Amino acid sequence: MKMNKNSFLSVILLLLSVFSLKYSIVEARIRHYRWEVKYEFKSPDCYRKLSITINGRTPGPSILAEQGDTIVIDLKNSLLTENVAIHWHGIRQIGTPWADGTEGVTQCPISPGDTFRYQFVVDRAGTYLYHAHYGMQREAGLYGSIRVALPAGESEPFSYDYDRSIILNDWYHKSAYEQAAGLSSVPFVWVGDPESLLIQGKGRFNCSRKPDSVTTGVCNATNPECSPYVLTVVPGKTYRLRIGSLTALASLSFEIEGHNMTVVEADGHYVEPFVVKNLFIYSGETYSVLITADQDPSRNYWVVSKMVSRNNTVPLGLAVFNYYPNHPTRSPPTVPPSGPLWNDVEARFNQSLKIKSHPGYIHSPPLTSDRVIVLLNTQNRVNQSVKWSINNVSFTLPHTPYLISLKHDLLHTFNQTPPPDVINGYESYDINVPPPNVNTTTSNSLYRLKFNTTVDIVLQNANMIANDTSETHPWHLHGHDFWVLGYGRGKFNASEHPKTYNLANPIMKNTVPVHPYGWTALRFVADNPGVWAFHCHIESHFYMGMGAVFEEGIEKVGKLPSSIMGCGDSKRFIRP
């Protein structure tokens, strides 16, 4: 059979496409992990405390994968008397909303002794996290990092020699249960400031502050578990440092003594590079920074984490930036940098404004939105209990997860009255004075979003119950990335401030701060079928009601796995 030139080329192209398809299928890997979650005594800051570990470790094992890989995690709950759930922070769970790991929203918690399988695709390269999403377990040590690389042959808009990950955290000596009891009690008992700041799971508490703990052996300054974390570098080399924050409360400033850092990635998206001496980072955020080991190689340098945004006496978190071949235990010859003032809001606000999309990687947002939701964030009292409220509604989780209730028409399991898009009287609300605490209720209702529509969220910060007090709140959206359209000081004006939105090169993120007495505007497309939490990433604040839930395209969600059921009204779907 004769074949003309065009037919021959068509056959070649077809063979190449088949080969390419086959090659891509081969390249996308299944990465299987077997994890056991259990309590163990740990001393990450020299003070011995029951901690939640994964395979005996906190932070837990890092997940290293390539874009397009399938992650399979068989998680055994060996906590004996406690449920558990793990959220894969920044992974959008496209097609697998039941794997988001959010107890009460996408699944029932995993009971003691049970093994639960999480399976999902990491569809985008970047720096992500995982952590507990049941009660306040995250602060007990159940967390870790996820690093997703580009497929072979693809490159990033920056270069480096080595890749490292660091998680920043704060650490309490009281258990999460004791803290939760105080938050729920009348009179209210605040959790207070953390005892320590950890860098990659290591810190140092001054044992003499609790002398009884020294005599009982609870605090041991010579314990190798609390020896400083060491980041060893080769002189002249450039390092990509992936920094994630999973603090329970603290906003942080991070710096490496004597070295500049170039910010290149935020929450999985490339940033128009900018240089900082110290990086402000809030709970739930991730950044990649480039650091070149270009200082005097005959000595080591301090790595410093400092608590900001709250007036506090929490000691600095310290690690060692170790220039090879200096000994890693050799202390730097200098005093650690003191860092920025805790109340320098302007510096933190200005960093937020700097974060824009890299010119070669701009994902343009829709120019207009179909719906605007203004969320006024206030601290209130409900039946004498101190709560956080959004538009006068303090959020609570239902006993039957929303995803199951909506998919199986169990609408009696949660409040069907939707929360308001804008609070009544918002125009006259004074954000600079304590809230009047009227008409505040608790509710487990949710926002129904029309599928594939564009939604604007404006987060408005205000005064707390204590006069002249407003805090930074990092908000995290599950199942989506959003465009950060703008930040503002003072009260949001719906007719004026949208004119200032950045529609040219806004960064996309999954977690964003709302600064004291300020507002932050976000835009996202409701195109991921499922039910998704949106909440403050401070553990105690979400526990006290600072959150909301969005439903979109529930009819497009496939059959739910039976493994996510077994609590509330979903018990009926579990066969004995």
XYZ file of C-alpha atoms in Angstrom:
576
model
C 0.000 0.000 0.000
C 1.410 3.332 -1.016
C 1.263 6.196 1.443
C 1.506 9.845 0.490
C 3.581 12.305 2.466
C 0.635 13.758 4.432
C -0.645 10.298 5.393
C 2.838 9.292 6.518
C 3.127 12.384 8.698
C -0.316 11.686 10.191
C 0.736 8.169 11.160
C 3.965 9.463 12.717
C 2.060 12.093 14.710
C -0.447 9.470 15.869
C 2.350 7.162 17.008
C 4.045 10.026 18.804
C 0.824 10.964 20.606
C 0.258 7.340 21.646
C 3.848 7.134 22.874
C 3.453 10.413 24.704
C 0.236 9.221 26.362
C 1.865 5.942 27.338
C 4.930 7.758 28.665
C 2.830 10.149 30.773
C 0.864 7.246 32.224
C 4.091 5.501 33.151
C 5.527 8.656 34.667
C 2.539 9.437 36.938
C 3.339 7.360 39.993
C 1.341 5.991 42.877
C 3.107 6.855 46.123
C 1.935 4.661 48.972
C 2.455 5.538 52.627
C 1.526 3.591 55.760
C 1.206 5.800 58.789
C 0.404 5.041 62.408
C -0.852 7.948 64.517
C -0.304 7.590 68.246
C 0.591 9.458 71.419
C 4.192 9.444 72.591
C 6.108 11.490 75.131
C 8.246 14.029 73.292
C 10.426 16.939 74.369
C 10.635 19.215 71.304
C 11.455 22.244 73.492
C 13.075 20.229 76.344
C 9.734 20.020 78.257
C 8.282 16.499 78.154
C 4.707 16.367 76.899
C 2.317 13.873 75.321
C 2.502 14.552 71.588
C 0.711 13.080 68.598
C 3.207 11.439 66.252
C 3.198 9.747 62.869
C 5.394 6.655 62.838
C 6.987 7.998 66.011
C 7.829 11.405 64.555
C 6.720 15.008 64.898
C 6.805 16.719 62.474
C 5.599 13.682 60.572
C 7.166 12.212 57.416
C 7.407 14.562 54.431
C 5.430 13.655 51.327
C 7.655 14.028 48.249
C 5.877 13.691 44.929
C 5.717 14.870 41.343
C 2.839 16.744 39.738
C 0.168 14.274 38.642
C 1.129 11.573 41.140
C -1.496 9.740 43.159
C -0.935 9.758 46.909
C -2.275 6.806 48.909
C -2.029 6.984 52.693
C -3.272 4.180 54.904
C -3.689 5.888 58.252
C -4.054 3.760 61.375
C -5.474 5.564 64.401
C -3.644 4.240 67.461
C -4.657 7.109 69.760
C -6.751 4.529 71.682
C -9.269 6.997 73.159
C -9.415 9.704 70.503
C -10.657 10.211 66.949
C -8.483 11.741 64.241
C -8.648 13.273 60.734
C -5.907 14.766 58.531
C -6.323 17.641 56.076
C -4.060 17.946 53.020
C -3.587 21.699 53.119
C -3.378 23.304 49.655
C -4.344 20.143 47.741
C -7.567 21.022 45.927
C -8.986 17.475 45.903
C -10.464 17.826 42.419
C -12.743 14.809 42.005
C -12.045 13.539 45.532
C -13.803 15.965 47.927
C -14.222 13.147 50.478
C -10.414 13.011 50.868
C -10.061 16.597 52.104
C -9.743 15.305 55.662
C -12.042 17.805 57.365
C -14.035 16.164 60.144
C -17.670 17.301 60.138
C -17.389 18.710 56.607
C -16.080 15.972 54.291
C -15.813 12.885 56.501
C -16.570 11.277 59.830
C -13.507 11.140 62.060
C -11.385 7.999 62.132
C -12.200 5.985 65.252
C -9.527 4.525 67.554
C -8.124 1.307 66.160
C -9.431 1.924 62.628
C -7.373 2.303 59.462
C -8.589 4.827 56.886
C -7.319 5.244 53.326
C -6.778 8.733 51.904
C -6.269 8.738 48.130
C -5.896 11.851 45.963
C -3.913 13.385 43.103
C -1.392 16.190 43.591
C -2.285 18.115 40.455
C -0.001 21.124 40.815
C 3.656 21.592 41.752
C 4.397 23.629 44.852
C 4.832 23.713 48.608
C 1.989 22.400 50.762
C 1.257 21.046 54.238
C -0.756 18.439 56.067
C -2.142 18.575 59.587
C -4.827 17.305 61.942
C -8.340 18.641 61.389
C -10.158 17.249 64.394
C -10.699 19.452 67.425
C -7.422 21.210 68.252
C -5.135 18.229 67.607
C -2.855 20.106 65.239
C -1.104 21.813 68.126
C -0.284 18.427 69.686
C 2.245 17.755 66.915
C 0.231 16.123 64.120
C 1.545 17.898 61.031
C 4.075 17.695 58.194
C 5.103 18.997 54.775
C 4.178 18.142 51.186
C 6.599 18.956 48.374
C 5.359 18.515 44.797
C 7.929 18.796 41.988
C 7.344 19.668 38.345
C 7.284 16.824 35.815
C 10.608 15.927 34.228
C 11.551 18.336 31.469
C 9.672 21.311 32.912
C 11.501 24.165 34.613
C 10.753 26.909 37.105
C 11.406 30.640 36.621
C 14.338 30.556 39.031
C 17.315 28.325 39.739
C 18.919 26.882 42.852
C 21.326 24.151 43.872
C 19.488 22.463 46.753
C 15.923 22.162 48.019
C 14.997 22.192 51.737
C 11.741 22.337 53.733
C 11.156 23.880 57.163
C 7.966 24.020 59.217
C 7.545 26.784 61.782
C 5.324 26.183 64.764
C 4.459 27.381 68.243
C 4.271 25.002 71.192
C 2.079 24.826 74.287
C 2.699 22.736 77.372
C -0.998 22.425 78.199
C -2.923 19.783 76.291
C -5.417 20.716 73.597
C -8.155 19.295 75.847
C -7.279 21.611 78.713
C -7.220 24.556 76.342
C -10.565 23.633 74.776
C -12.147 23.297 78.220
C -11.010 26.819 79.083
C -12.297 28.263 75.822
C -15.707 26.685 76.402
C -16.028 27.571 80.086
C -17.784 30.420 81.882
C -15.831 32.375 82.930
C -13.733 32.243 79.789
C -10.119 31.033 80.106
C -7.889 32.127 77.226
C -5.146 29.760 76.009
C -2.476 32.441 76.490
C 0.752 32.751 74.562
C 2.738 29.639 73.633
C 5.699 28.580 75.754
C 8.031 28.127 72.776
C 8.526 28.578 69.051
C 9.705 25.524 67.111
C 11.748 25.391 63.904
C 11.325 22.014 62.191
C 10.041 20.558 65.463
C 12.858 21.841 67.691
C 12.941 24.675 70.219
C 14.274 25.464 73.658
C 12.240 26.253 76.765
C 14.040 27.766 79.763
C 13.539 24.976 82.297
C 14.223 27.342 85.196
C 10.912 29.082 84.434
C 9.182 25.986 85.844
C 11.591 24.796 88.565
C 9.314 21.959 89.677
C 9.552 20.451 86.210
C 13.337 20.251 86.522
C 13.262 18.366 89.820
C 10.690 15.919 88.465
C 12.647 15.371 85.255
C 9.882 16.798 83.062
C 12.208 19.481 81.682
C 15.721 18.526 80.626
C 17.843 21.124 78.821
C 20.383 18.465 77.797
C 17.832 16.279 76.021
C 19.060 15.791 72.412
C 15.446 16.035 71.216
C 15.570 19.791 71.797
C 19.002 20.454 70.331
C 18.645 23.239 67.738
C 17.674 22.355 64.191
C 20.707 22.675 61.907
C 20.509 23.726 58.255
C 23.892 22.861 56.727
C 24.921 24.780 53.594
C 27.878 24.742 51.223
C 29.514 28.144 50.697
C 28.530 29.780 47.412
C 25.520 27.557 46.782
C 21.921 28.772 46.470
C 19.145 27.078 48.425
C 15.436 26.963 47.893
C 13.990 27.034 51.378
C 10.332 26.036 51.515
C 8.893 27.598 54.671
C 5.485 26.618 56.028
C 3.746 27.868 59.165
C 1.415 25.660 61.185
C 1.245 27.729 64.350
C -1.746 27.340 66.628
C -1.783 31.084 67.390
C 1.362 32.983 66.453
C 2.036 35.216 63.486
C 5.744 35.025 62.802
C 8.743 36.867 61.433
C 11.425 34.577 59.995
C 14.988 35.584 59.164
C 18.474 34.195 58.673
C 21.113 36.372 60.246
C 23.123 38.387 57.711
C 21.395 36.926 54.649
C 18.783 38.311 52.287
C 15.940 36.108 51.057
C 14.254 36.351 47.656
C 10.583 35.330 47.749
C 9.720 33.245 44.659
C 6.653 31.123 45.525
C 3.567 31.450 47.711
C 1.066 28.630 48.319
C 2.080 26.840 45.110
C 2.166 29.894 42.816
C 5.195 31.725 41.454
C 5.726 35.217 42.793
C 7.212 38.254 41.085
C 10.509 38.016 43.011
C 11.219 40.479 45.802
C 13.904 40.607 48.457
C 13.289 40.638 52.210
C 15.448 40.617 55.314
C 12.670 39.022 57.340
C 9.632 37.170 56.049
C 6.265 37.611 57.748
C 4.330 34.355 57.643
C 0.941 33.403 59.068
C -0.523 30.047 60.063
C -1.372 27.987 56.978
C 0.857 29.920 54.568
C 3.806 28.501 52.621
C 6.590 30.380 50.869
C 9.679 29.457 48.894
C 12.649 31.771 49.304
C 16.066 31.647 47.669
C 19.110 32.089 49.917
C 22.718 32.123 48.756
C 25.395 31.093 51.233
C 27.496 34.165 50.423
C 28.609 35.363 53.856
C 31.787 34.681 55.856
C 32.071 30.865 55.727
C 34.287 30.617 58.808
C 31.296 30.898 61.173
C 27.691 29.825 61.606
C 24.619 32.100 61.673
C 21.319 32.234 63.533
C 17.992 31.240 62.033
C 15.315 33.167 63.950
C 11.564 32.856 64.346
C 9.818 35.638 66.276
C 6.197 36.066 67.342
C 4.568 39.262 66.070
C 1.059 40.763 66.026
C 0.543 40.124 69.751
C 2.276 41.800 72.703
C 4.155 38.814 74.129
C 7.246 37.574 75.925
C 7.618 34.330 73.967
C 11.349 33.626 73.468
C 12.779 33.534 69.958
C 12.778 30.274 68.065
C 16.391 29.542 67.122
C 18.129 27.226 64.657
C 21.630 27.201 63.177
C 22.578 28.113 59.595
C 25.676 25.935 59.426
C 28.379 26.725 56.862
C 30.171 23.505 55.934
C 32.709 22.382 57.166
C 32.072 24.215 60.463
C 30.797 21.886 63.169
C 26.960 21.928 63.247
C 26.881 22.374 67.033
C 29.145 25.417 66.883
C 27.064 28.367 68.087
C 27.150 31.610 66.099
C 29.430 34.189 67.758
C 26.722 36.863 67.778
C 23.496 37.637 69.611
C 20.454 36.520 67.575
C 18.758 39.330 65.631
C 15.916 40.882 67.636
C 13.614 41.103 64.610
C 10.857 43.642 63.905
C 8.629 45.203 66.541
C 5.624 43.021 67.378
C 3.179 45.855 66.569
C 4.742 47.062 63.301
C 1.553 46.512 61.324
C 2.745 48.729 58.478
C 5.665 46.433 57.635
C 3.398 43.385 57.550
C 0.782 45.223 55.486
C 3.436 46.333 52.980
C 4.705 42.765 52.522
C 1.167 41.659 51.686
C 0.974 44.333 48.996
C 4.269 43.173 47.433
C 3.066 39.644 46.698
C 2.031 39.548 43.027
C 2.049 36.866 40.350
C 5.225 36.229 38.408
C 4.913 37.971 34.988
C 5.240 34.689 33.114
C 2.686 32.836 35.216
C -0.286 35.144 35.564
C -3.674 33.444 35.880
C -6.046 36.273 35.045
C -9.122 36.499 37.283
C -12.629 37.070 35.953
C -13.107 40.825 35.674
C -16.402 40.778 37.541
C -18.088 38.580 40.124
C -21.570 37.078 40.329
C -21.856 37.331 44.100
C -20.240 39.382 46.855
C -20.112 38.109 50.432
C -18.862 40.530 53.075
C -17.796 38.700 56.235
C -17.629 40.952 59.298
C -15.391 39.249 61.834
C -16.240 40.095 65.470
C -15.745 38.689 68.944
C -19.014 38.259 70.823
C -20.717 36.514 73.705
C -23.318 33.782 73.255
C -25.034 32.708 76.493
C -22.112 34.155 78.480
C -19.550 32.196 76.423
C -16.965 34.133 74.427
C -17.233 33.315 70.719
C -15.991 34.553 67.390
C -18.743 35.421 64.941
C -19.024 36.037 61.218
C -21.930 38.375 60.423
C -23.272 37.683 63.923
C -23.178 33.906 63.376
C -20.732 31.787 65.386
C -20.011 28.656 63.355
C -20.415 25.137 64.750
C -19.866 21.777 63.071
C -22.738 19.293 62.668
C -22.591 15.673 63.834
C -23.225 14.432 60.292
C -20.674 15.744 57.774
C -22.156 18.151 55.231
C -20.880 16.177 52.239
C -22.813 13.095 53.331
C -25.925 15.037 54.360
C -26.151 16.917 51.064
C -25.403 13.917 48.865
C -27.911 11.687 50.697
C -30.578 14.343 51.312
C -30.209 14.404 55.102
C -31.021 18.088 55.269
C -32.482 17.826 58.773
C -28.971 17.353 60.133
C -27.998 21.029 59.818
C -29.647 24.445 59.835
C -31.218 25.242 56.465
C -31.358 29.012 57.013
C -28.342 30.338 55.082
C -26.012 32.803 56.800
C -26.226 36.393 55.505
C -24.066 37.660 52.641
C -23.835 41.015 54.409
C -24.757 41.768 58.014
C -27.741 44.037 58.568
C -26.482 47.497 59.424
C -22.992 46.942 58.025
C -22.893 50.463 56.587
C -23.266 51.991 60.054
C -21.145 49.422 61.947
C -18.175 50.979 63.732
C -15.207 48.589 63.471
C -13.139 50.697 65.899
C -15.162 50.002 69.056
C -16.091 46.785 70.894
C -19.068 44.983 69.317
C -22.522 45.550 70.822
C -22.979 41.739 71.137
C -26.607 41.754 70.035
C -28.428 39.091 68.021
C -25.427 36.777 68.007
C -26.241 33.103 67.536
C -24.490 29.819 66.877
C -25.335 27.953 63.681
C -24.119 25.150 61.433
C -25.733 26.561 58.289
C -23.701 26.926 55.094
C -23.426 29.049 51.963
C -24.844 27.512 48.765
C -22.874 28.710 45.743
C -24.154 28.375 42.183
C -21.767 26.099 40.341
C -19.136 27.707 38.103
C -19.971 31.236 39.249
C -17.437 33.811 40.412
C -17.588 34.742 44.086
C -15.993 37.674 45.896
C -15.280 37.385 49.609
C -14.431 40.489 51.610
C -13.024 39.730 55.053
C -13.485 42.658 57.433
C -11.552 42.825 60.698
C -12.914 44.790 63.657
C -12.414 45.570 67.338
C -12.631 42.694 69.817
C -14.477 42.677 73.142
C -11.455 44.334 74.772
C -11.271 47.959 73.660
C -8.541 49.053 71.233
C -7.762 45.455 70.305
C -7.717 43.919 66.828
C -5.644 40.947 65.706
C -4.337 39.427 62.499
C -6.413 36.495 61.243
C -5.104 34.106 58.549
C -8.015 32.645 56.558
C -7.735 29.366 54.646
C -10.058 28.113 51.893
C -10.283 24.375 51.264
C -10.707 23.001 47.751
C -9.636 26.180 45.947
C -7.041 28.776 45.242
C -8.313 32.355 45.198
C -7.067 35.592 43.709
C -6.028 38.154 46.311
C -7.554 41.313 44.852
C -6.534 43.737 47.556
C -5.936 44.768 51.140
C -7.161 47.879 52.886
C -6.950 49.773 56.125
C -10.117 50.579 57.995
C -13.618 49.725 56.855
C -14.423 48.306 53.430
C -16.465 50.583 51.164
C -18.414 48.541 48.617
C -18.738 51.408 46.156
C -15.161 52.710 46.301
C -12.674 49.991 47.227
C -13.430 47.550 44.363
C -12.102 50.260 42.029
C -8.670 49.670 43.578
C -8.643 45.881 43.035
C -5.585 44.401 41.339
C -6.988 42.582 38.306
C -3.723 42.697 36.343
C -1.388 40.371 38.246
C -2.963 39.253 41.555
C -1.332 36.349 43.326
C -3.345 33.177 43.842
C -3.220 31.662 47.325
C -5.164 29.364 49.628
C -4.386 31.241 52.870
C -4.294 34.993 53.401
C -4.032 37.393 56.371
C -6.606 39.982 57.401
C -4.697 42.734 59.169
C -5.886 44.558 62.324
C -8.753 46.977 61.611
C -8.409 46.128 57.917
C -10.011 44.205 55.076
C -8.874 41.647 52.499
C -10.714 40.961 49.227
C -10.629 37.541 47.492
C -12.140 36.148 44.294
C -12.584 32.509 43.313
C -14.600 30.417 40.887
C -16.965 27.886 42.468
C -15.932 25.123 40.049
C -14.877 22.283 42.352
C -17.868 20.077 43.232
C -18.013 19.444 46.955
C -18.321 21.070 50.365
C -15.412 23.217 51.489
C -14.443 24.800 54.794
C -13.315 28.438 54.965
C -11.946 29.461 58.329
C -9.390 31.258 60.437
C -6.323 29.036 60.716
C -5.720 29.936 64.359
C -6.780 26.795 66.236
C -8.575 28.495 69.118
C -10.373 30.962 66.817
C -11.852 28.267 64.576
C -12.815 26.290 67.681
C -14.618 29.409 68.938
C -16.633 29.827 65.729
C -14.539 31.794 63.223
C -15.439 29.910 60.090
C -17.914 29.157 57.317
C -18.637 26.406 54.777
C -19.350 26.631 51.028
C -21.286 24.080 48.956
C -21.012 23.984 45.179
C -22.042 21.463 42.511
C -22.975 18.767 45.013
C -24.995 16.968 42.325
C -21.757 16.515 40.333
C -19.985 14.676 43.165
C -19.589 10.960 42.498
C -20.619 8.118 44.780
C -19.254 8.660 48.259
C -17.015 5.947 49.723
C -18.545 4.181 52.701
C -15.288 4.672 54.633
C -16.138 8.341 55.319
C -19.411 7.394 57.046
C -20.387 6.047 60.457
C -21.162 9.137 62.551
C -24.387 11.057 63.119
C -27.143 10.098 60.690
C -24.631 8.456 58.330
C -24.642 5.406 60.601
C -27.592 4.103 58.579
C -25.293 3.607 55.563
C -22.912 1.286 57.423
C -23.962 -2.343 57.266
C -23.260 -4.394 60.406
